[in-house]
Short mmCIF file of C-alpha atoms and ligand atoms in Angstrom, two decimals:
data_model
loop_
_atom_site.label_atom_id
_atom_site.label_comp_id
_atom_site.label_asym_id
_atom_site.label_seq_id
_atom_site.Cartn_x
_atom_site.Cartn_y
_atom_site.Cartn_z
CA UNK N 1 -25.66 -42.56 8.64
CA UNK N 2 -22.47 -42.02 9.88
CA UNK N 3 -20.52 -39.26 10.68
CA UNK N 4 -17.50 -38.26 8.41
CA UNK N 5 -14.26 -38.91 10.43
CA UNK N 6 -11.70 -36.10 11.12
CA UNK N 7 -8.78 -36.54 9.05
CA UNK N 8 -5.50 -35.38 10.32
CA UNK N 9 -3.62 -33.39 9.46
CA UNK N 10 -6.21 -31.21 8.84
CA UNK N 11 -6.89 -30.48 4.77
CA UNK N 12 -4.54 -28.11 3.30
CA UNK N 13 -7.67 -25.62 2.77
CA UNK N 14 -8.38 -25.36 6.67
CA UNK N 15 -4.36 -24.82 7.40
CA UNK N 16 -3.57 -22.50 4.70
CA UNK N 17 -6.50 -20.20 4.73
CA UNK N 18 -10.38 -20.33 2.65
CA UNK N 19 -10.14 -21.26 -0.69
CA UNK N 20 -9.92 -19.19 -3.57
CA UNK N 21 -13.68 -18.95 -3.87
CA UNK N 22 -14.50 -17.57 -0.54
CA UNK N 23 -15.59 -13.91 -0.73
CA UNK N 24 -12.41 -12.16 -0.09
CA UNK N 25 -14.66 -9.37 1.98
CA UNK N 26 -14.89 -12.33 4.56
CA UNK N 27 -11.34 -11.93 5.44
CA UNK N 28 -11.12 -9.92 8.54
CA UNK N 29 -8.34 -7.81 9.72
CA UNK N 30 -7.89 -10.07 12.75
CA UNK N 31 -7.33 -13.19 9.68
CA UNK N 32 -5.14 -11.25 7.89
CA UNK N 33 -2.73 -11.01 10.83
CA UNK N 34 -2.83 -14.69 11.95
CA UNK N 35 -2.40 -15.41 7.91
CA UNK N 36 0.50 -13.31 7.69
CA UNK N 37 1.93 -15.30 10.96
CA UNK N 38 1.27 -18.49 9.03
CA UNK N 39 2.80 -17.63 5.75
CA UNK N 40 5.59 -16.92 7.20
CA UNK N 41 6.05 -20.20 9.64
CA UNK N 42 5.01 -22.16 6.66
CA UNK N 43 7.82 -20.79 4.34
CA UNK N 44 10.76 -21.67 6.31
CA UNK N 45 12.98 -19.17 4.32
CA UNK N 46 15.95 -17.63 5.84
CA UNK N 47 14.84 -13.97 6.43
CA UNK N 48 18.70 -12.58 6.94
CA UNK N 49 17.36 -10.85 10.03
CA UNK N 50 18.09 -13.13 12.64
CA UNK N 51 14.88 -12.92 13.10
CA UNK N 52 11.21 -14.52 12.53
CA UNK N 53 10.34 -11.49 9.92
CA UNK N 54 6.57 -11.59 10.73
CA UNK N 55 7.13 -10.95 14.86
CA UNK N 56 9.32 -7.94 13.26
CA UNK N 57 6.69 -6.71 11.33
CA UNK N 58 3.96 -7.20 14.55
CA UNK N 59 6.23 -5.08 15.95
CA UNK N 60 6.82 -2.66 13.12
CA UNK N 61 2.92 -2.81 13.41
CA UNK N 62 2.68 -2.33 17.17
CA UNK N 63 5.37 0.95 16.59
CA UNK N 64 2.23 2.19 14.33
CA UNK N 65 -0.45 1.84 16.79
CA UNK N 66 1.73 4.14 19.01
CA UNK N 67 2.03 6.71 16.18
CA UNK N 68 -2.05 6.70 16.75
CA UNK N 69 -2.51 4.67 13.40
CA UNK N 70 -5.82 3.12 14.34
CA UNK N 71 -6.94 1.50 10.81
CA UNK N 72 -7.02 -1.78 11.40
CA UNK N 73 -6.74 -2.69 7.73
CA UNK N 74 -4.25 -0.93 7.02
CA UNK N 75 -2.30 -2.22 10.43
CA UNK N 76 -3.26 -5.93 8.82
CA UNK N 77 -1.56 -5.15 5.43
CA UNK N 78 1.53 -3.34 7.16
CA UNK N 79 1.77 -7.14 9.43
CA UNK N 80 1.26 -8.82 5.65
CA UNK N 81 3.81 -6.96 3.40
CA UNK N 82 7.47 -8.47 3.69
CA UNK N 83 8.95 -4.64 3.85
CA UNK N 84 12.93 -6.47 3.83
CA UNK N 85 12.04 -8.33 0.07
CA UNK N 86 11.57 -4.24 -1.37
CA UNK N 87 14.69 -2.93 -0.21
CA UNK N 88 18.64 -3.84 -1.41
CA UNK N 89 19.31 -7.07 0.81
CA UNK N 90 22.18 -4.84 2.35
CA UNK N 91 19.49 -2.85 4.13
CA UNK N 92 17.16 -5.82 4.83
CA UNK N 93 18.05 -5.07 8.44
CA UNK N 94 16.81 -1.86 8.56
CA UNK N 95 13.65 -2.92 6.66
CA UNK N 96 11.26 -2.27 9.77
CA UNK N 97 12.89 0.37 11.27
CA UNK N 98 10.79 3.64 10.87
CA UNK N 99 13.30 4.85 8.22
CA UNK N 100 13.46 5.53 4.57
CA UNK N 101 15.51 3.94 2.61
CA UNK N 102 17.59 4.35 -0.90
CA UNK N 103 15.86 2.38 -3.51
CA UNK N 104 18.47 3.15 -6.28
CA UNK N 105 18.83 5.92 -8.96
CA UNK N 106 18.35 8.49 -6.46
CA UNK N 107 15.26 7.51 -5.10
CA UNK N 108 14.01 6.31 -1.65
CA UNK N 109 10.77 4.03 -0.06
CA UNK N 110 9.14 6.26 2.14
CA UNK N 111 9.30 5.00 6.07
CA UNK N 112 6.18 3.21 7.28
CA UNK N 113 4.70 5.78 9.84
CA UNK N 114 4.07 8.03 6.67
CA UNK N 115 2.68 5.28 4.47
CA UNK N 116 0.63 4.07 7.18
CA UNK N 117 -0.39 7.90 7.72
CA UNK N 118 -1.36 8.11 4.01
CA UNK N 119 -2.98 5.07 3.94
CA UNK N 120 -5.26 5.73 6.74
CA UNK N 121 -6.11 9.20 5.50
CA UNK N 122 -7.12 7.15 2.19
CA UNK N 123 -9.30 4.83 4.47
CA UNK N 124 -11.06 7.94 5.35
CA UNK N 125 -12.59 8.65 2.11
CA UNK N 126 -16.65 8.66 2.16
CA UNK N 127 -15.92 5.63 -0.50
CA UNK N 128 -13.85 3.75 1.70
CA UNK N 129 -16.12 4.50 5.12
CA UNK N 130 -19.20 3.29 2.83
CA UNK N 131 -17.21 -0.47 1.43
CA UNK N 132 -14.65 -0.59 3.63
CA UNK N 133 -12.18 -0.94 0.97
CA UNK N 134 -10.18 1.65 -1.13
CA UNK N 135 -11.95 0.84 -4.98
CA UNK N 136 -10.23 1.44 -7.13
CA UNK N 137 -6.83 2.90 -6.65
CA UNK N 138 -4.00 5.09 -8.55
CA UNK N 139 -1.18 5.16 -7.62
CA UNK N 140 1.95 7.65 -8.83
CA UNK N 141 5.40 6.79 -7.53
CA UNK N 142 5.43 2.69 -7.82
CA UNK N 143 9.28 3.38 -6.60
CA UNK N 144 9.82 -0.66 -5.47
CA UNK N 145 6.54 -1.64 -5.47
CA UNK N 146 6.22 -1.60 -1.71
CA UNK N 147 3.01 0.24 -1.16
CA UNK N 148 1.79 -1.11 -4.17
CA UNK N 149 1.81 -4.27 -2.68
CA UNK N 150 0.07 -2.74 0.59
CA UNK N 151 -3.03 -0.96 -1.70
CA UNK N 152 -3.29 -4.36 -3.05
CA UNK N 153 -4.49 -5.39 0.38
CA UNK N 154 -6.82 -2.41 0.44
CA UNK N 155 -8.12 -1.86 -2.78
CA UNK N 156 -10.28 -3.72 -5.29
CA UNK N 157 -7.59 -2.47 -8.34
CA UNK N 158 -4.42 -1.03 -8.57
CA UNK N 159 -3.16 1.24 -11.41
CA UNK N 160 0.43 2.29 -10.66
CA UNK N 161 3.22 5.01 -12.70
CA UNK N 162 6.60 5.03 -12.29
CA UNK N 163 8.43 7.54 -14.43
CA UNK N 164 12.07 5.53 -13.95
CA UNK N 165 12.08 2.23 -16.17
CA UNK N 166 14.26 0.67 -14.09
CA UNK N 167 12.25 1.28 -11.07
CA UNK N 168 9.12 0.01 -12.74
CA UNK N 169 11.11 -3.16 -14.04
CA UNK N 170 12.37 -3.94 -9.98
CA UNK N 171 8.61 -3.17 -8.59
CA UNK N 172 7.09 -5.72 -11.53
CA UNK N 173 9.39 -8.32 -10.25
CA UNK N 174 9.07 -8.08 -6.75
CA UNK N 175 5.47 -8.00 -6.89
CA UNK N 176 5.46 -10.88 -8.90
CA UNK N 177 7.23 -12.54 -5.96
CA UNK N 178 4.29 -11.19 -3.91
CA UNK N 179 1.98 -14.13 -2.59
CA UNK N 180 -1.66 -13.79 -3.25
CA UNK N 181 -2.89 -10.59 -2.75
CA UNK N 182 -6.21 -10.36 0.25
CA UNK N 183 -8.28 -7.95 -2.08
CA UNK N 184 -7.43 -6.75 -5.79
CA UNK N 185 -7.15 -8.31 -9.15
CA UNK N 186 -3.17 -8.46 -9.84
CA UNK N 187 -1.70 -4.50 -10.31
CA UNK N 188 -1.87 -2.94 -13.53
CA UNK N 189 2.11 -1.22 -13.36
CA UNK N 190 2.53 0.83 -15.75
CA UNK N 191 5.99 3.40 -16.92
CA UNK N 192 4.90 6.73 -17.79
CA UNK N 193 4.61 10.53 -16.50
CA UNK N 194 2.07 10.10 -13.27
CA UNK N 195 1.58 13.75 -13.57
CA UNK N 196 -0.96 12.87 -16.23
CA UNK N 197 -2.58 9.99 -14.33
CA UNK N 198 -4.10 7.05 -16.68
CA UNK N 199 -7.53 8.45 -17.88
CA UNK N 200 -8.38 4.78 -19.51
CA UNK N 201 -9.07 3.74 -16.03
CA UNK N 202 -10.50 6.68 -14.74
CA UNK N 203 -12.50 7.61 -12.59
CA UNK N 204 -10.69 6.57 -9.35
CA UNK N 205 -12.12 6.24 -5.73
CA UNK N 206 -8.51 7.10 -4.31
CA UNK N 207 -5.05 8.87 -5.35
CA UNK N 208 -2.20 8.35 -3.86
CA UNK N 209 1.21 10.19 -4.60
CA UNK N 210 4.52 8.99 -2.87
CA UNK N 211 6.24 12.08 -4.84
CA UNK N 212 5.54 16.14 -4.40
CA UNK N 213 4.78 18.36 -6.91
CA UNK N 214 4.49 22.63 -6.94
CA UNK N 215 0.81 21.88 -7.29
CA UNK N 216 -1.81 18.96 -7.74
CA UNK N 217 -1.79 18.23 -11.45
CA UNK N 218 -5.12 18.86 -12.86
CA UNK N 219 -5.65 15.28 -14.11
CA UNK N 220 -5.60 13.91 -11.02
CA UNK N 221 -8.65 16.10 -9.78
CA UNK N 222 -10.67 15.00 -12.98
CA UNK N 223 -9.59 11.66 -12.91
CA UNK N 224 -11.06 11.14 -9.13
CA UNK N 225 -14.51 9.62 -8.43
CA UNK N 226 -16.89 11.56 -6.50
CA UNK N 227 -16.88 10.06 -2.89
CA UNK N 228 -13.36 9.64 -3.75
CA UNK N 229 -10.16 10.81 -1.97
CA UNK N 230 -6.76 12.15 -3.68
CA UNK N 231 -3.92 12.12 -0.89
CA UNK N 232 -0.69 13.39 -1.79
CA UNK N 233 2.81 16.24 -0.80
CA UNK N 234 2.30 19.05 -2.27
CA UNK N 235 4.95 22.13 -2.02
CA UNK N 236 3.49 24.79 0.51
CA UNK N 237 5.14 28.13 -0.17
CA UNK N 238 4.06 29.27 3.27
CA UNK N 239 6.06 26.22 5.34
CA UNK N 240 8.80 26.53 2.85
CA UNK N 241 8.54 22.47 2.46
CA UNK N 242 5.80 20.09 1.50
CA UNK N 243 2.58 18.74 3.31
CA UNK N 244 0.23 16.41 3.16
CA UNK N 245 -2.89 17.20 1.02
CA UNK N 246 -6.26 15.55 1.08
CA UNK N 247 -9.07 16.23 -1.72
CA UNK N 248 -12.07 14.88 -1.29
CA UNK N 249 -14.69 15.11 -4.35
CA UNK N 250 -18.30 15.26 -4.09
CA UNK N 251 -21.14 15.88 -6.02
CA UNK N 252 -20.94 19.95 -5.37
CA UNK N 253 -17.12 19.97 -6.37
CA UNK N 254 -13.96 19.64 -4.35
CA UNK N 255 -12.42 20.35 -0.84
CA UNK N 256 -9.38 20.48 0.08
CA UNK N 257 -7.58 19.75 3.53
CA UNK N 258 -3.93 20.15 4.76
CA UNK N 259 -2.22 17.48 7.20
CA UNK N 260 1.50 17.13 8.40
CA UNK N 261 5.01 18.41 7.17
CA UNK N 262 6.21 16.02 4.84
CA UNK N 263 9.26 15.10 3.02
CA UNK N 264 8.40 13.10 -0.56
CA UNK N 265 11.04 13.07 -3.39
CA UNK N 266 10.20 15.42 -6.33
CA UNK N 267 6.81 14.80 -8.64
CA UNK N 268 9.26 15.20 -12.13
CA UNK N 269 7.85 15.31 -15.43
CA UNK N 270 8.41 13.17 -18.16
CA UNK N 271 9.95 9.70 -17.97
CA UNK N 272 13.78 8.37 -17.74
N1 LIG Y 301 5.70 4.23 -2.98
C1 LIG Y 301 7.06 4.06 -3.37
C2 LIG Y 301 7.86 5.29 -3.07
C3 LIG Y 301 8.80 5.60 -4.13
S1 LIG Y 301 9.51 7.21 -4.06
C4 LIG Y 301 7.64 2.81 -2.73
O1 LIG Y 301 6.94 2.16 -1.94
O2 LIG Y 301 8.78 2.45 -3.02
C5 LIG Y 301 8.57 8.10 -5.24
C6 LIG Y 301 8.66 7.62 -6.67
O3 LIG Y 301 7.95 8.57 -7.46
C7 LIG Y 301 10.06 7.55 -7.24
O4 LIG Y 301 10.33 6.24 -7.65
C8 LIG Y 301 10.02 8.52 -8.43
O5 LIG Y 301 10.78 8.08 -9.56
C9 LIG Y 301 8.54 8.55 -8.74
N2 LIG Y 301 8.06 9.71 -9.49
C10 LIG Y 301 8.43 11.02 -9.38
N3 LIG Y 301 7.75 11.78 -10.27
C11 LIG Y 301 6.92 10.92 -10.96
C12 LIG Y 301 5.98 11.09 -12.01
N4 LIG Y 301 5.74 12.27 -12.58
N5 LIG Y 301 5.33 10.00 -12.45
C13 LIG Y 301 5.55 8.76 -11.92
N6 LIG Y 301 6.45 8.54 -10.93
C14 LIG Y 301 7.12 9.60 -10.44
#
């Protein structure tokens, strides 16, 4: 019998990455990173940065692991997510600087050491430390899309509200410009008041809020999973500003934790 012979180049299968029907727990952190660094070599596109926009984002990602960010999933979807494509290609070349930016009508993308910060507090959930991925997510605040496009890395499903309809019209075209996602089924985006969360889908193994409120609407806290985790600003009247909140549910009810001085936009009600 003989052997097959090795055909060069190699099939487009073994370049680009398994094929759709590989179990997309396989992919490992360490893939993700060398996947992201082939994506963009393969692409060829003019980045506007002068520079090769993945070795940015390493870097970006390198900034992180200084800031004591130590999930490496979330590190692997930060290296992924083309940050400049979210942002008004004015400020592409601030797009990896640890900054927010404007986003437009008044809004702004919060800067990647506090998404990465939220993120990895999500990681932490006793759902997360048991599958090693976020579940299902919800997400309030779509704003540009940008961490919706990192929870799709993390998370089996992604429900997101945005309260601004022309907000929720940029983020559903840029992450329809998103290449395939590592993890979750495609995002279900959605314009409405986030206050009220999206009980259809309910319940949720994590909640994520890029904007503050006074306090943690109620529907959020019945709309979690037990073993899930709610992370999100919230107003503390003590500090005078907002911090970081993390609710954890289990069986016996919930608990609540309180992290770092934040600084979200407003949680608003209604839509515009
Ligand atoms: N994660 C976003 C950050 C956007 S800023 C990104 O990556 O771009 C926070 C967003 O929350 C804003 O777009 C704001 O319009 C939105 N927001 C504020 N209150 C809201 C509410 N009640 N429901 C849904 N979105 C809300």
């Amino acid at each position: 019998m003989s052997r097959p012979t090795r055909r060069f180049p190699l099939p487009l299968a073994k370049l680009h990455g398994p094929a759709p029907s590989t179990p997309r727990t396989l992919l490992r952190p360490q893939r993700l990173l060398q996947q992201a660094a082939l994506d963009a070599a393969r692409r060829h596109q003019p980045t506007g940065l002068g520079l090769d926009s993945a070795a940015v984002r390493a870097r970006m990602v390198e900034r992180l692991r200084a800031e004591r960010i130590d999930d490496e999933r979330v590190l692997a979807a930060f290296a992924a997510v083309e940050r400049h494509r979210f942002v008004d290609s004015a400020l592409a070349n601030q797009a990896y600087e640890d900054t927010s930016l404007p986003i437009g009508q008044g809004q702004t993308i919060s800067k990647p050491s506090v998404v990465a910060r939220m993120l990895a507090l999500a990681m932490g959930s006793e759902f997360a430390r048991r599958h090693g991925h976020l579940g299902r997510v919800l997400e309030i605040g779509t704003g540009c899309g940008y961490q919706t496009a990192l929870l799709m890395r993390l998370a089996r499903s992604v429900v997101s509200i945005e309260r601004m309809r022309p907000l929720a019209e940029r983020a559903k075209d840029n992450l329809a410009a998103q290449p395939d996602a590592a993890l979750s089924s495609p995002p279900h985006l959605l314009h409405g008041d986030g206050r009220l969360g999206h009980a259809p889908r309910a319940p949720y193994d994590a909640i994520i809020a890029a904007a503050g409120g006074e306090h943690l609407p109620a529907a959020w806290i019945e709309q979690l999973a037990a073993g899930g985790r709610l992370v999100a600003p919230t107003h503390d009247a003590a500090l005078g500003s907002q911090r970081l909140v993390v609710l954890d549910k289990d069986g016996a009810g919930v608990h609540r934790r309180e992290f770092d001085a934040v600084h979200f936009v407003a949680l608003k009600s209604g839509v515009e």
